PDB file of C-alpha atoms in Angstrom:
ATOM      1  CA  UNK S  17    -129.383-143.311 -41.288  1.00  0.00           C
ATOM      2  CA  UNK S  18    -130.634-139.645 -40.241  1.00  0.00           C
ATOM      3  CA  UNK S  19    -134.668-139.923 -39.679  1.00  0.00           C
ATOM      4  CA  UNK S  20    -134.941-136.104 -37.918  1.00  0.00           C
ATOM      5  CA  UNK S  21    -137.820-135.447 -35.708  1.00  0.00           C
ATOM      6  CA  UNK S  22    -137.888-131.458 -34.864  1.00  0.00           C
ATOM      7  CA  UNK S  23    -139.577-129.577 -31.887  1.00  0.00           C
ATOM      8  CA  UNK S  24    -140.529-126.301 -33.280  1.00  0.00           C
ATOM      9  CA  UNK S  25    -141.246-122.773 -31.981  1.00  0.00           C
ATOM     10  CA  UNK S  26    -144.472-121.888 -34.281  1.00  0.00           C
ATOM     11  CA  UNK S  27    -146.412-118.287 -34.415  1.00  0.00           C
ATOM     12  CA  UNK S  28    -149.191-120.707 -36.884  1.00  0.00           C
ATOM     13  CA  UNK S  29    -151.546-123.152 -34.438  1.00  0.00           C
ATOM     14  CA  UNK S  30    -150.866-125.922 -37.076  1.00  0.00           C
ATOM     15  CA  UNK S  31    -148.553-127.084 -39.450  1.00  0.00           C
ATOM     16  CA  UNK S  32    -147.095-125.118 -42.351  1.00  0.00           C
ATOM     17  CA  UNK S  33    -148.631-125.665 -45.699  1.00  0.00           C
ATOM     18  CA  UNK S  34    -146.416-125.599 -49.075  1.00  0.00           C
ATOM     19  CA  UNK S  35    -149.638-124.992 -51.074  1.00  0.00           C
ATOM     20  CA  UNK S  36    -149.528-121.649 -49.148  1.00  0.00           C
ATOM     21  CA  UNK S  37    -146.413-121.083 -49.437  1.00  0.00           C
ATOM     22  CA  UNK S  38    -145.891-120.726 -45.889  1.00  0.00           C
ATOM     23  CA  UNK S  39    -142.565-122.143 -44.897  1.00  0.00           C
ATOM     24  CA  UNK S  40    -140.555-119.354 -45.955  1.00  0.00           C
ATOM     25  CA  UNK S  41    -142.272-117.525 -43.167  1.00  0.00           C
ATOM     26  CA  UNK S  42    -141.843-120.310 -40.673  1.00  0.00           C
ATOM     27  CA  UNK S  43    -138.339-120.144 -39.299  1.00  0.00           C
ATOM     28  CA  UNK S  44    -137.510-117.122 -36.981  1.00  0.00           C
ATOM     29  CA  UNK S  45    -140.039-117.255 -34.255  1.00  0.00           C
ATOM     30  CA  UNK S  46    -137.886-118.647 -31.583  1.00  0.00           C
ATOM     31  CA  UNK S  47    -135.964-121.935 -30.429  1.00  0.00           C
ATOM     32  CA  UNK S  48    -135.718-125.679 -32.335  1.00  0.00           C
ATOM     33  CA  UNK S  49    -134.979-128.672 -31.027  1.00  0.00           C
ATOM     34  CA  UNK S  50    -133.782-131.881 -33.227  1.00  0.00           C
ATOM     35  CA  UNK S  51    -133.618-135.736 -32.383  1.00  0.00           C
ATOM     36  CA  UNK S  52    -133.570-138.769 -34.525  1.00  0.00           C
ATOM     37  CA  UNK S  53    -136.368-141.296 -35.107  1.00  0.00           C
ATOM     38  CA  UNK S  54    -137.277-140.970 -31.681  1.00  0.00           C
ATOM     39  CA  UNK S  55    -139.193-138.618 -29.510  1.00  0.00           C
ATOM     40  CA  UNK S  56    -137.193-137.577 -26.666  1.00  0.00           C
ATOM     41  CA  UNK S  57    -139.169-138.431 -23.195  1.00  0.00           C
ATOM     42  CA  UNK S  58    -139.524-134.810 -21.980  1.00  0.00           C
ATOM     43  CA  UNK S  59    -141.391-133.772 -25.614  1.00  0.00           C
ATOM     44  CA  UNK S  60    -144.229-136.030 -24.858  1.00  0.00           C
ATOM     45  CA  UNK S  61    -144.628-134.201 -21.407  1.00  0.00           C
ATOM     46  CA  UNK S  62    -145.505-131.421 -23.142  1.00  0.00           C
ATOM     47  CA  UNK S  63    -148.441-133.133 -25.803  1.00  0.00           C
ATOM     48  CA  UNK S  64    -151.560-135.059 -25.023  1.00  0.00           C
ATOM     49  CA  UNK S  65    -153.485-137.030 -27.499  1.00  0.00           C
ATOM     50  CA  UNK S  66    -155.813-134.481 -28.238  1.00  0.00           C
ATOM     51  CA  UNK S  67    -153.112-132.492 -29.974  1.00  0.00           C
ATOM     52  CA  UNK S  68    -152.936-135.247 -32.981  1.00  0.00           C
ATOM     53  CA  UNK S  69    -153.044-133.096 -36.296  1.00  0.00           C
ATOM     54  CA  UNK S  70    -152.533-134.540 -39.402  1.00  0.00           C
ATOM     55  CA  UNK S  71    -150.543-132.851 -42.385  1.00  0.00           C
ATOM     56  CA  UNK S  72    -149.951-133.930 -46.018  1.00  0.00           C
ATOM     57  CA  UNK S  73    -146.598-134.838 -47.210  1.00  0.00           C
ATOM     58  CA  UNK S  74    -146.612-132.512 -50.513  1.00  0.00           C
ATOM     59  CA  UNK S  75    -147.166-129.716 -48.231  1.00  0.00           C
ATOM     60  CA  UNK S  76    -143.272-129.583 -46.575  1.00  0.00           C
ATOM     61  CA  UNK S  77    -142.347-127.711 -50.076  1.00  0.00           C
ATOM     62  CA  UNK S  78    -143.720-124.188 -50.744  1.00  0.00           C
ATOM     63  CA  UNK S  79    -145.018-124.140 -54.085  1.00  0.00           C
ATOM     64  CA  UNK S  80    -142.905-121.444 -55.373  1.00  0.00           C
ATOM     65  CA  UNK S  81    -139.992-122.466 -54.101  1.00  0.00           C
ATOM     66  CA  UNK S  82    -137.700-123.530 -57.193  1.00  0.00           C
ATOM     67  CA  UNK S  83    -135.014-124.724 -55.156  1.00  0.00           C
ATOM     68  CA  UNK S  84    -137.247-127.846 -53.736  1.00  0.00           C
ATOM     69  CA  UNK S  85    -139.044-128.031 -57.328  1.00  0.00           C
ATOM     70  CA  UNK S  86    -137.325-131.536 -57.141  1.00  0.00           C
ATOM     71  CA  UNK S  87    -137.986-132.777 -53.567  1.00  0.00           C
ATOM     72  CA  UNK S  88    -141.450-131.677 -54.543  1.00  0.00           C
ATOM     73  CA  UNK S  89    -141.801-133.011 -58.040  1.00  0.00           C
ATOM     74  CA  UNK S  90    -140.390-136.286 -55.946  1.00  0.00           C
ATOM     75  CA  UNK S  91    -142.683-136.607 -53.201  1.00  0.00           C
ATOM     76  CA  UNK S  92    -145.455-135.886 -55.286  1.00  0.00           C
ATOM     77  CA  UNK S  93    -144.342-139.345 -57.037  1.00  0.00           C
ATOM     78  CA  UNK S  94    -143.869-141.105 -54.242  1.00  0.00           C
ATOM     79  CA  UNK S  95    -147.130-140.387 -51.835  1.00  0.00           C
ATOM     80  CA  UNK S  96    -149.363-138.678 -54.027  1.00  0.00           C
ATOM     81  CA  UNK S  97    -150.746-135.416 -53.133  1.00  0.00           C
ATOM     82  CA  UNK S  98    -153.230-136.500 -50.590  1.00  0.00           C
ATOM     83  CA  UNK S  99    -151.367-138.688 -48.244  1.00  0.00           C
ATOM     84  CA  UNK S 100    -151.140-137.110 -44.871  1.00  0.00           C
ATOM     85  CA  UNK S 101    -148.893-137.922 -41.594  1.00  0.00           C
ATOM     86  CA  UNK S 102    -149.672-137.794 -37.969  1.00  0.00           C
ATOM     87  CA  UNK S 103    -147.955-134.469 -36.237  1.00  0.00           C
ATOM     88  CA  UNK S 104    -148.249-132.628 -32.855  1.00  0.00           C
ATOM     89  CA  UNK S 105    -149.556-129.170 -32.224  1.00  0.00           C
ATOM     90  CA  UNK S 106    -149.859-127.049 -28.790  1.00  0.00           C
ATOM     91  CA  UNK S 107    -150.157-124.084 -27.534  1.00  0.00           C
ATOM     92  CA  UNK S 108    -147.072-123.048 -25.022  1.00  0.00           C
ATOM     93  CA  UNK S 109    -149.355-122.052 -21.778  1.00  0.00           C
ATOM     94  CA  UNK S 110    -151.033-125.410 -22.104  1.00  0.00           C
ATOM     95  CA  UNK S 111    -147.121-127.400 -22.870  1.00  0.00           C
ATOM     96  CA  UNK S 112    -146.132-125.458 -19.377  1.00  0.00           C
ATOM     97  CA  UNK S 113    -149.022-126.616 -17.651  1.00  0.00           C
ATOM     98  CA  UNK S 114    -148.490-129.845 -18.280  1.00  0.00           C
ATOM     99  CA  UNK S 115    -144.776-129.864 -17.695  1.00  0.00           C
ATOM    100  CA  UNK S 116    -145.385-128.653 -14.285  1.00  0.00           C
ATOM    101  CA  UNK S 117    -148.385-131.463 -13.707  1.00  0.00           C
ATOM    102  CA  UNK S 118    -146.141-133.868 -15.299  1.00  0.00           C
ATOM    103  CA  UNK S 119    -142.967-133.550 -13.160  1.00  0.00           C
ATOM    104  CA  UNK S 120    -142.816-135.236 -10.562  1.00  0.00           C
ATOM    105  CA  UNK S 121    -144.477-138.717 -11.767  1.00  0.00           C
ATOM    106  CA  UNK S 122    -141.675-138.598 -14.764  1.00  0.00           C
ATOM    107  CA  UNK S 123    -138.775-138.083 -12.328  1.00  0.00           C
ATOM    108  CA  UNK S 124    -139.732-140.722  -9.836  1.00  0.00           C
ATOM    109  CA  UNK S 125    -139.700-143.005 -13.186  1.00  0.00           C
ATOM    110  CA  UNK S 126    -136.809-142.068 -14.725  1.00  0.00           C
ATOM    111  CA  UNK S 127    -134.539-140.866 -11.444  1.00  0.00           C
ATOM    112  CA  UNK S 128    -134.518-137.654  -9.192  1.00  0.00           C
ATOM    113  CA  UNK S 129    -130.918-136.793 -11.020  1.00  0.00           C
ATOM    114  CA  UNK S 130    -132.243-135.601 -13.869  1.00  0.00           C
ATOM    115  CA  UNK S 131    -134.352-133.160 -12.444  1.00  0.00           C
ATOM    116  CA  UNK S 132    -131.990-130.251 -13.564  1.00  0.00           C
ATOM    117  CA  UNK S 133    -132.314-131.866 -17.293  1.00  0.00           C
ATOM    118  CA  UNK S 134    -136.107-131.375 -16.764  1.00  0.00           C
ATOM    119  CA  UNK S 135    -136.663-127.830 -15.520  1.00  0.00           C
ATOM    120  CA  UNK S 136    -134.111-126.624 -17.457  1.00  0.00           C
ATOM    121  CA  UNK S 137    -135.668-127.444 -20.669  1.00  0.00           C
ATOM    122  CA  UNK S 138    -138.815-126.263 -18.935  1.00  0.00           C
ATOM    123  CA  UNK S 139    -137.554-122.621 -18.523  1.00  0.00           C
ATOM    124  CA  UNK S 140    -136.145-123.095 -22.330  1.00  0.00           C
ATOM    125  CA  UNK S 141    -140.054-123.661 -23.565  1.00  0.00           C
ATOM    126  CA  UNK S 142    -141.020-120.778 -21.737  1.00  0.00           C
ATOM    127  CA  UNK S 143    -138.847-118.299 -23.219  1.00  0.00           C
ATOM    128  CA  UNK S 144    -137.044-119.186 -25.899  1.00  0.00           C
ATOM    129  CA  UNK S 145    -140.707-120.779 -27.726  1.00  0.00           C
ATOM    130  CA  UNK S 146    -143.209-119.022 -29.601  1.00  0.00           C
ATOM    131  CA  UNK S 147    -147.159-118.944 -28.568  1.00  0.00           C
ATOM    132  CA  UNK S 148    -147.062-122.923 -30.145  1.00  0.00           C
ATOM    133  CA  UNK S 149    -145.303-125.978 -30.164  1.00  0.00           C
ATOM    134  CA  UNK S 150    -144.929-128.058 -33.177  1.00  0.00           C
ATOM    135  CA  UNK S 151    -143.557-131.329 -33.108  1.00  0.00           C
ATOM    136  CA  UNK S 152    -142.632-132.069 -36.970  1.00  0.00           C
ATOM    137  CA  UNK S 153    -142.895-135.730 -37.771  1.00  0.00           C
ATOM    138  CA  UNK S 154    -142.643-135.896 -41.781  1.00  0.00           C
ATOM    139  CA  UNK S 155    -139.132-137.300 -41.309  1.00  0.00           C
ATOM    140  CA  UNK S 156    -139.570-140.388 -39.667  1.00  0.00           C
ATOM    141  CA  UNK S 157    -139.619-143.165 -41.268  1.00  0.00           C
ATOM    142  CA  UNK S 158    -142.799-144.498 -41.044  1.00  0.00           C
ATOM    143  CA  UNK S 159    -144.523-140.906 -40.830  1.00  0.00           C
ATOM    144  CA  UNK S 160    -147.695-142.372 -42.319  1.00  0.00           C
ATOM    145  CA  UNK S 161    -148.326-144.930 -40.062  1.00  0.00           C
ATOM    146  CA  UNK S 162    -147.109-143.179 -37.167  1.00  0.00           C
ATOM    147  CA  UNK S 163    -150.767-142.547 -34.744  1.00  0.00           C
ATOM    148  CA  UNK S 164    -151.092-146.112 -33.560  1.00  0.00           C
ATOM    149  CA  UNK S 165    -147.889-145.356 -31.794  1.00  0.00           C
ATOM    150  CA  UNK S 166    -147.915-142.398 -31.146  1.00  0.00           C
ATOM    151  CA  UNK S 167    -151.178-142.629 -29.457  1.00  0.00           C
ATOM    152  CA  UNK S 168    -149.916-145.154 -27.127  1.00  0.00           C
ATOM    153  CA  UNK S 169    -146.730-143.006 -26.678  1.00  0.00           C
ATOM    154  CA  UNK S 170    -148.759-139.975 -25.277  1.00  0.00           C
ATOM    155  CA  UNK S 171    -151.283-141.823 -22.912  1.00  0.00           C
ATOM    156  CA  UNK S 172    -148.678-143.685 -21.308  1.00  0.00           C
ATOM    157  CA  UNK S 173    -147.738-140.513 -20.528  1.00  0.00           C
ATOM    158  CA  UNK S 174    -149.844-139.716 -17.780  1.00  0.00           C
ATOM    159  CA  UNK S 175    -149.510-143.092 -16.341  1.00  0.00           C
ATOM    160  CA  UNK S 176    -145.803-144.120 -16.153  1.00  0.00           C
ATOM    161  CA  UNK S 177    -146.551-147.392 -14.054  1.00  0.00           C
ATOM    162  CA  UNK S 178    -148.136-148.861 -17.587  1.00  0.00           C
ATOM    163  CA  UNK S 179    -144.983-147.628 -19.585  1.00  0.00           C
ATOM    164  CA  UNK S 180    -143.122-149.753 -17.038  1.00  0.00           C
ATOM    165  CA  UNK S 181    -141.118-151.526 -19.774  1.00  0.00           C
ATOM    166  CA  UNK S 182    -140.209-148.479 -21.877  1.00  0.00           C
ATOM    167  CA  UNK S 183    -139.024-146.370 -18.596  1.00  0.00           C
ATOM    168  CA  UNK S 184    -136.893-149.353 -17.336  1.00  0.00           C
ATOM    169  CA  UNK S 185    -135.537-149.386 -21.012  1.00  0.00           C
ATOM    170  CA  UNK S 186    -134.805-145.625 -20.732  1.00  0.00           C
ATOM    171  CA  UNK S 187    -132.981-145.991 -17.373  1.00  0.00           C
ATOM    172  CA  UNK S 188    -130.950-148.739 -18.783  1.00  0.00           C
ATOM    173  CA  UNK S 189    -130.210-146.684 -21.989  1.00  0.00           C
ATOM    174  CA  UNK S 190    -129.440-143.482 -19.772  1.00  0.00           C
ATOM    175  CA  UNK S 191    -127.085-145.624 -17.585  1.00  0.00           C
ATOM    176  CA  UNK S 192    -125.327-146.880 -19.830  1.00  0.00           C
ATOM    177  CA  UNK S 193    -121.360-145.928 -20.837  1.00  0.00           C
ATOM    178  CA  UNK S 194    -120.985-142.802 -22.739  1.00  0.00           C
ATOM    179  CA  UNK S 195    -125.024-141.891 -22.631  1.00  0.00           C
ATOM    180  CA  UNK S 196    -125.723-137.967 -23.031  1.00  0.00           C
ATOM    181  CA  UNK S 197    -128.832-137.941 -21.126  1.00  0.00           C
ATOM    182  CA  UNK S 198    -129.746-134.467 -22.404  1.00  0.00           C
ATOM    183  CA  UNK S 199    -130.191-135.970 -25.950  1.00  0.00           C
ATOM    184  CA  UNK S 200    -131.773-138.764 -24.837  1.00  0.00           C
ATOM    185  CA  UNK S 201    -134.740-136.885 -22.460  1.00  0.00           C
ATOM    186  CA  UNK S 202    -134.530-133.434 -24.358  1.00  0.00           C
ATOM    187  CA  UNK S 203    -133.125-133.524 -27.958  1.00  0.00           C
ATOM    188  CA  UNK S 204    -130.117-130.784 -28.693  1.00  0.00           C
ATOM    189  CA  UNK S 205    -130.874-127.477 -30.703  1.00  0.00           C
ATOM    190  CA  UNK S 206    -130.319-123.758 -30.441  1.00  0.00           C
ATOM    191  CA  UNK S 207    -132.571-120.647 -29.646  1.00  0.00           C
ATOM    192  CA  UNK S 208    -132.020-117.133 -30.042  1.00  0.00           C
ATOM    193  CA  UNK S 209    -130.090-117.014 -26.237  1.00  0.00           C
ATOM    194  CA  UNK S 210    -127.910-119.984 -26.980  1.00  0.00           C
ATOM    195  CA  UNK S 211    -127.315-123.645 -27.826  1.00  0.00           C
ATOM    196  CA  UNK S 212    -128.599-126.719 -25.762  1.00  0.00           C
ATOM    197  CA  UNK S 213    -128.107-127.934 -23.648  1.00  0.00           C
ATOM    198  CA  UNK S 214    -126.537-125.079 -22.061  1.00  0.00           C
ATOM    199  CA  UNK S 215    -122.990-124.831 -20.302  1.00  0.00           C
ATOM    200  CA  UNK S 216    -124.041-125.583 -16.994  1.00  0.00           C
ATOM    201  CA  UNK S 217    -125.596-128.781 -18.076  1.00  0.00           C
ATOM    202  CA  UNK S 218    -123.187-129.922 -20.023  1.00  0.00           C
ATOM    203  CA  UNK S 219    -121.068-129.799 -16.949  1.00  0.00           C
ATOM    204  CA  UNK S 220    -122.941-131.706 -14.505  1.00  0.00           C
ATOM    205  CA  UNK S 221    -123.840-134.202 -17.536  1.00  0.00           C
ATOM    206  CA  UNK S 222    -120.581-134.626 -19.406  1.00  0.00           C
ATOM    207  CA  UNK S 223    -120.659-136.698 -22.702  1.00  0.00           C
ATOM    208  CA  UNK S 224    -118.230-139.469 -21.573  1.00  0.00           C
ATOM    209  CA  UNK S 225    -115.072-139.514 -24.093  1.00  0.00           C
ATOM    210  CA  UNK S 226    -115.345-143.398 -25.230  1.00  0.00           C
ATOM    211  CA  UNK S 227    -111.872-144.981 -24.711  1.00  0.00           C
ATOM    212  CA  UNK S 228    -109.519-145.385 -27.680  1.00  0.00           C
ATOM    213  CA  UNK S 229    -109.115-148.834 -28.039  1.00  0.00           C
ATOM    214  CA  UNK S 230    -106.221-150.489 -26.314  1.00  0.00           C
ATOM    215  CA  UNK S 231    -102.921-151.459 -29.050  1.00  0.00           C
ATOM    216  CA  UNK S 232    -101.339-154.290 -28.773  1.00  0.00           C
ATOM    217  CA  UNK S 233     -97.849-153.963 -27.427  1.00  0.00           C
ATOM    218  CA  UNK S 234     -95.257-155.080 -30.043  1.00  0.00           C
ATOM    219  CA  UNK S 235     -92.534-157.075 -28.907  1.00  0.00           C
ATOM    220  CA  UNK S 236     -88.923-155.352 -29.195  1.00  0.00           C
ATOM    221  CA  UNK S 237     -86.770-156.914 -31.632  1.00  0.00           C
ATOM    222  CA  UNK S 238     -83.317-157.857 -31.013  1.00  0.00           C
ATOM    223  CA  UNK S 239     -81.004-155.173 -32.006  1.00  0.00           C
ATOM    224  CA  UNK S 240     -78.968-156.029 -35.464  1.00  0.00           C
ATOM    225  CA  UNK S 241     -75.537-155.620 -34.902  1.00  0.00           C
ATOM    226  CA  UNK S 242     -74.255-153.522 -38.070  1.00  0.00           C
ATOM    227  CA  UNK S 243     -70.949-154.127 -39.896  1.00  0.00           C
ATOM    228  CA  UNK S 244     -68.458-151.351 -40.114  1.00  0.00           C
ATOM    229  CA  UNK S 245     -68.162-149.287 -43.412  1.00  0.00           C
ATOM    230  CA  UNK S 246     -67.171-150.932 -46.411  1.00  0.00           C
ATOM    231  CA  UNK S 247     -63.353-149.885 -47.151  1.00  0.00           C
ATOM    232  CA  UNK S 248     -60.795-150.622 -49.945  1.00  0.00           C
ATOM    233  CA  UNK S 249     -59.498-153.419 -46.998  1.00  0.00           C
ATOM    234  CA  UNK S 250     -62.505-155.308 -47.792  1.00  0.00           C
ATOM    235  CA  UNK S 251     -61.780-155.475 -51.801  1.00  0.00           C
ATOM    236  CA  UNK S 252     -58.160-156.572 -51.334  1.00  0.00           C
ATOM    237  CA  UNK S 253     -59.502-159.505 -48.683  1.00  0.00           C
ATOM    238  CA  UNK S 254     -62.156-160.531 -50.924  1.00  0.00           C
ATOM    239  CA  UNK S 255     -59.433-160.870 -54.113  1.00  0.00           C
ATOM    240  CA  UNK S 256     -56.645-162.778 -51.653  1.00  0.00           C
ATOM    241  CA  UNK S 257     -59.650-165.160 -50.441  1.00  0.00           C
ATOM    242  CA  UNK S 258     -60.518-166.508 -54.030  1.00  0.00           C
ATOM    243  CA  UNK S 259     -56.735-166.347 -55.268  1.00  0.00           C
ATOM    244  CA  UNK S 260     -55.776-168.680 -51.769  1.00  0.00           C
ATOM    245  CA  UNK S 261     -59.442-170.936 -52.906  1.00  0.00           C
ATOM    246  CA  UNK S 262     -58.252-171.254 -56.436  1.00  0.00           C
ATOM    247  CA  UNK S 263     -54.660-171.964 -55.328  1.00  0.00           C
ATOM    248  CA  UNK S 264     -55.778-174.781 -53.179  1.00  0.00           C
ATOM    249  CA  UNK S 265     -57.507-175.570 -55.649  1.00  0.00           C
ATOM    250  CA  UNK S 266     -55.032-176.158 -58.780  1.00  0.00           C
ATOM    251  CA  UNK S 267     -52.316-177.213 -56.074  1.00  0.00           C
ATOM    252  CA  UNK S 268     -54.845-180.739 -55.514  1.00  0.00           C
ATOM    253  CA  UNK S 269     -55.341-181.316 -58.572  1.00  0.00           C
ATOM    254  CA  UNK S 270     -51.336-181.278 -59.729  1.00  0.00           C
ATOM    255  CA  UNK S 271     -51.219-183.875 -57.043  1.00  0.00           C
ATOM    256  CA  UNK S 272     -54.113-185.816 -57.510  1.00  0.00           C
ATOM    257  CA  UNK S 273     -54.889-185.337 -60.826  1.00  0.00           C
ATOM    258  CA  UNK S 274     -58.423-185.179 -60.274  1.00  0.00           C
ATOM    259  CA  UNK S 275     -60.822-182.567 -60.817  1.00  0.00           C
ATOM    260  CA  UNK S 276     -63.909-183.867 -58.544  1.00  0.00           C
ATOM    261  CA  UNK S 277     -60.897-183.664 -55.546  1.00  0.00           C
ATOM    262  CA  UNK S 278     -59.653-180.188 -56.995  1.00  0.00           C
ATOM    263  CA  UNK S 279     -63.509-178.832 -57.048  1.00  0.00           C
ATOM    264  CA  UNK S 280     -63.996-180.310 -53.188  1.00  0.00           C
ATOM    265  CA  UNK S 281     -61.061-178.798 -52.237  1.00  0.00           C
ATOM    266  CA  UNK S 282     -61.694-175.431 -53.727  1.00  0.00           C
ATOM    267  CA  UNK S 283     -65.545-174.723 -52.280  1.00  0.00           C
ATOM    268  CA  UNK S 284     -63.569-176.113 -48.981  1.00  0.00           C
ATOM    269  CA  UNK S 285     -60.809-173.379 -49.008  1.00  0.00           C
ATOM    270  CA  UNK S 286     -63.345-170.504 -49.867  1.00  0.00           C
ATOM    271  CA  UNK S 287     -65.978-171.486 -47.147  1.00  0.00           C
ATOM    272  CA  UNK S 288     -62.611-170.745 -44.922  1.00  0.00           C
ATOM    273  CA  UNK S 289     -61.373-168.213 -46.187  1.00  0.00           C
ATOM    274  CA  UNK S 290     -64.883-166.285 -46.762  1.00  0.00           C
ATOM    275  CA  UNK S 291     -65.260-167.137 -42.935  1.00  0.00           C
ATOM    276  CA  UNK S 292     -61.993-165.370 -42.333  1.00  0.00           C
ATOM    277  CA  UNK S 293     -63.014-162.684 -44.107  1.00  0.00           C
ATOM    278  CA  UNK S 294     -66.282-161.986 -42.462  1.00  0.00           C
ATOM    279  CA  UNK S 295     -64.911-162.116 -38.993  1.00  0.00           C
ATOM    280  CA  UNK S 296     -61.854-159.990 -40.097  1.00  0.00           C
ATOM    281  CA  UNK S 297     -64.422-157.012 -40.579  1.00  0.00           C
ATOM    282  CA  UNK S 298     -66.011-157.068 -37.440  1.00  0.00           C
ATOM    283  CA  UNK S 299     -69.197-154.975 -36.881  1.00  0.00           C
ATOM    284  CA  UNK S 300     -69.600-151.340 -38.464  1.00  0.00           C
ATOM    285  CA  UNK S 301     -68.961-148.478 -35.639  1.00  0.00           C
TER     286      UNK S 301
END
């Protein structure tokens, strides 16, 4: 199931508000970035707990937009139209800052390979973004009781050695057969300058093709030998064998007078003669 979690170039300091109408404004102002139910590691690096905003669930529909009438109408039913959700809010000189304060301590926890992962989606944030980041929340699944969390998420931050678990976790999951690191550290999205991750990443981080799984070889079966075509030979063979069957038949019981001898004698003479037969057509060419 699809619970989408977007990174978001913003020109607003905060989240857009339906009851404003202010979404159809929104898109536009530079790159997004998608992953699902999670937040990819290198997102946090840019956020700090201070940047906790909070953002009611009615307000992800403009109010004049007839096309999400229905979504609205529907999420009006279902949270009411005060319930709020925890989101994230910066702006991009402070998300560099910390990127670049932030570097090295995340590398030495999750491995010195992925450097190229990290300041390349470093460079993308500084100029493919707009003047904020917005990390857009309302998808998750448990949006509304998302702070505890997310909370712990963003001081452990700052302090890898207490996120000991989680990192190991990570390294495992990054490890592991057919991983795409990129997705896992930076989410995947698309600016105005491209997709990402870009080419050269995708080359020194190749998404491993899994294997097709392995058939099980089917034994050869024994050729059939095949009779020859059937030919007007056949017909007249087939006749002489029950006329010769029948005759043996008749000729015991003139002799013997006795049918149960005549009927022996006649399945007798056709299990020859059908025998005869078979082996006088030989296998088909």
């Amino acid at each position: 199931m699809s619970h989408p979690v977007f990174l978001s170039s913003s020109a607003l300091p905060r989240m857009p508000e339906g009851s404003r109408n202010e979404w159809r404004g929104f898109f536009g102002h530079g790159g997004e970035l998608e992953a699902n139910a999670f937040f990819p590691l290198f997102w946090r690096a840019l956020f700090g707990a201070d940047d906790i905003r909070h953002a009611r669930f009615i307000d992800e529909y403009d109010i004049d937009d007839e096309a999400a009438a229905a979504d609205r109408a529907e999420c009006l039913e279902h949270f009411g139209a005060e319930a709020t959700y925890p989101y994230l809010v910066t702006d991009k000189r402070t998300a560099l800052a910390r990127l670049a304060s932030r570097r090295e301590a995340i590398l030495a926890a999750v491995g010195e390979r992925y450097r190229p992962i990290y300041d390349g989606f470093a460079e993308l944030i500084a100029h493919d973004f707009a003047d904020h980041l917005l990390l857009r929340t309302s998808g998750l699944p448990d949006a509304a009781e998302a702070e505890k969390w997310l909370r712990a998420d963003l001081a452990a931050i700052d302090t890898p050695d207490t996120a000991s678990g989680e990192m190991k976790q990570l390294a495992k999951d990054l490890s592991a057969y057919g991983a795409n690191p990129v997705w896992l550290l930076s989410g995947a999205g698309s600016t105005d300058a491209g997709s990402w991750p870009t080419e050269e990443l995708k080359g020194q981080f190749p998404q491993v093709d899994r294997k097709k799984p392995r058939r099980e070889p089917v034994a050869p079966q024994a050729a059939q030998p095949a009779s020859r075509p059937r030919s007007w030979l056949d017909a007249v063979l087939e006749w002489l064998g029950i006329f010769v069957a029948a005759g043996v038949a008749l000729g015991t019981y003139g002799f013997t007078r006795s049918v149960w001898l005549a009927l022996l004698a006649f399945v007798c003479a056709a299990v020859i003669v059908g025998f005869g037969v078979a082996k006088s057509r030989g296998p088909r060419a």
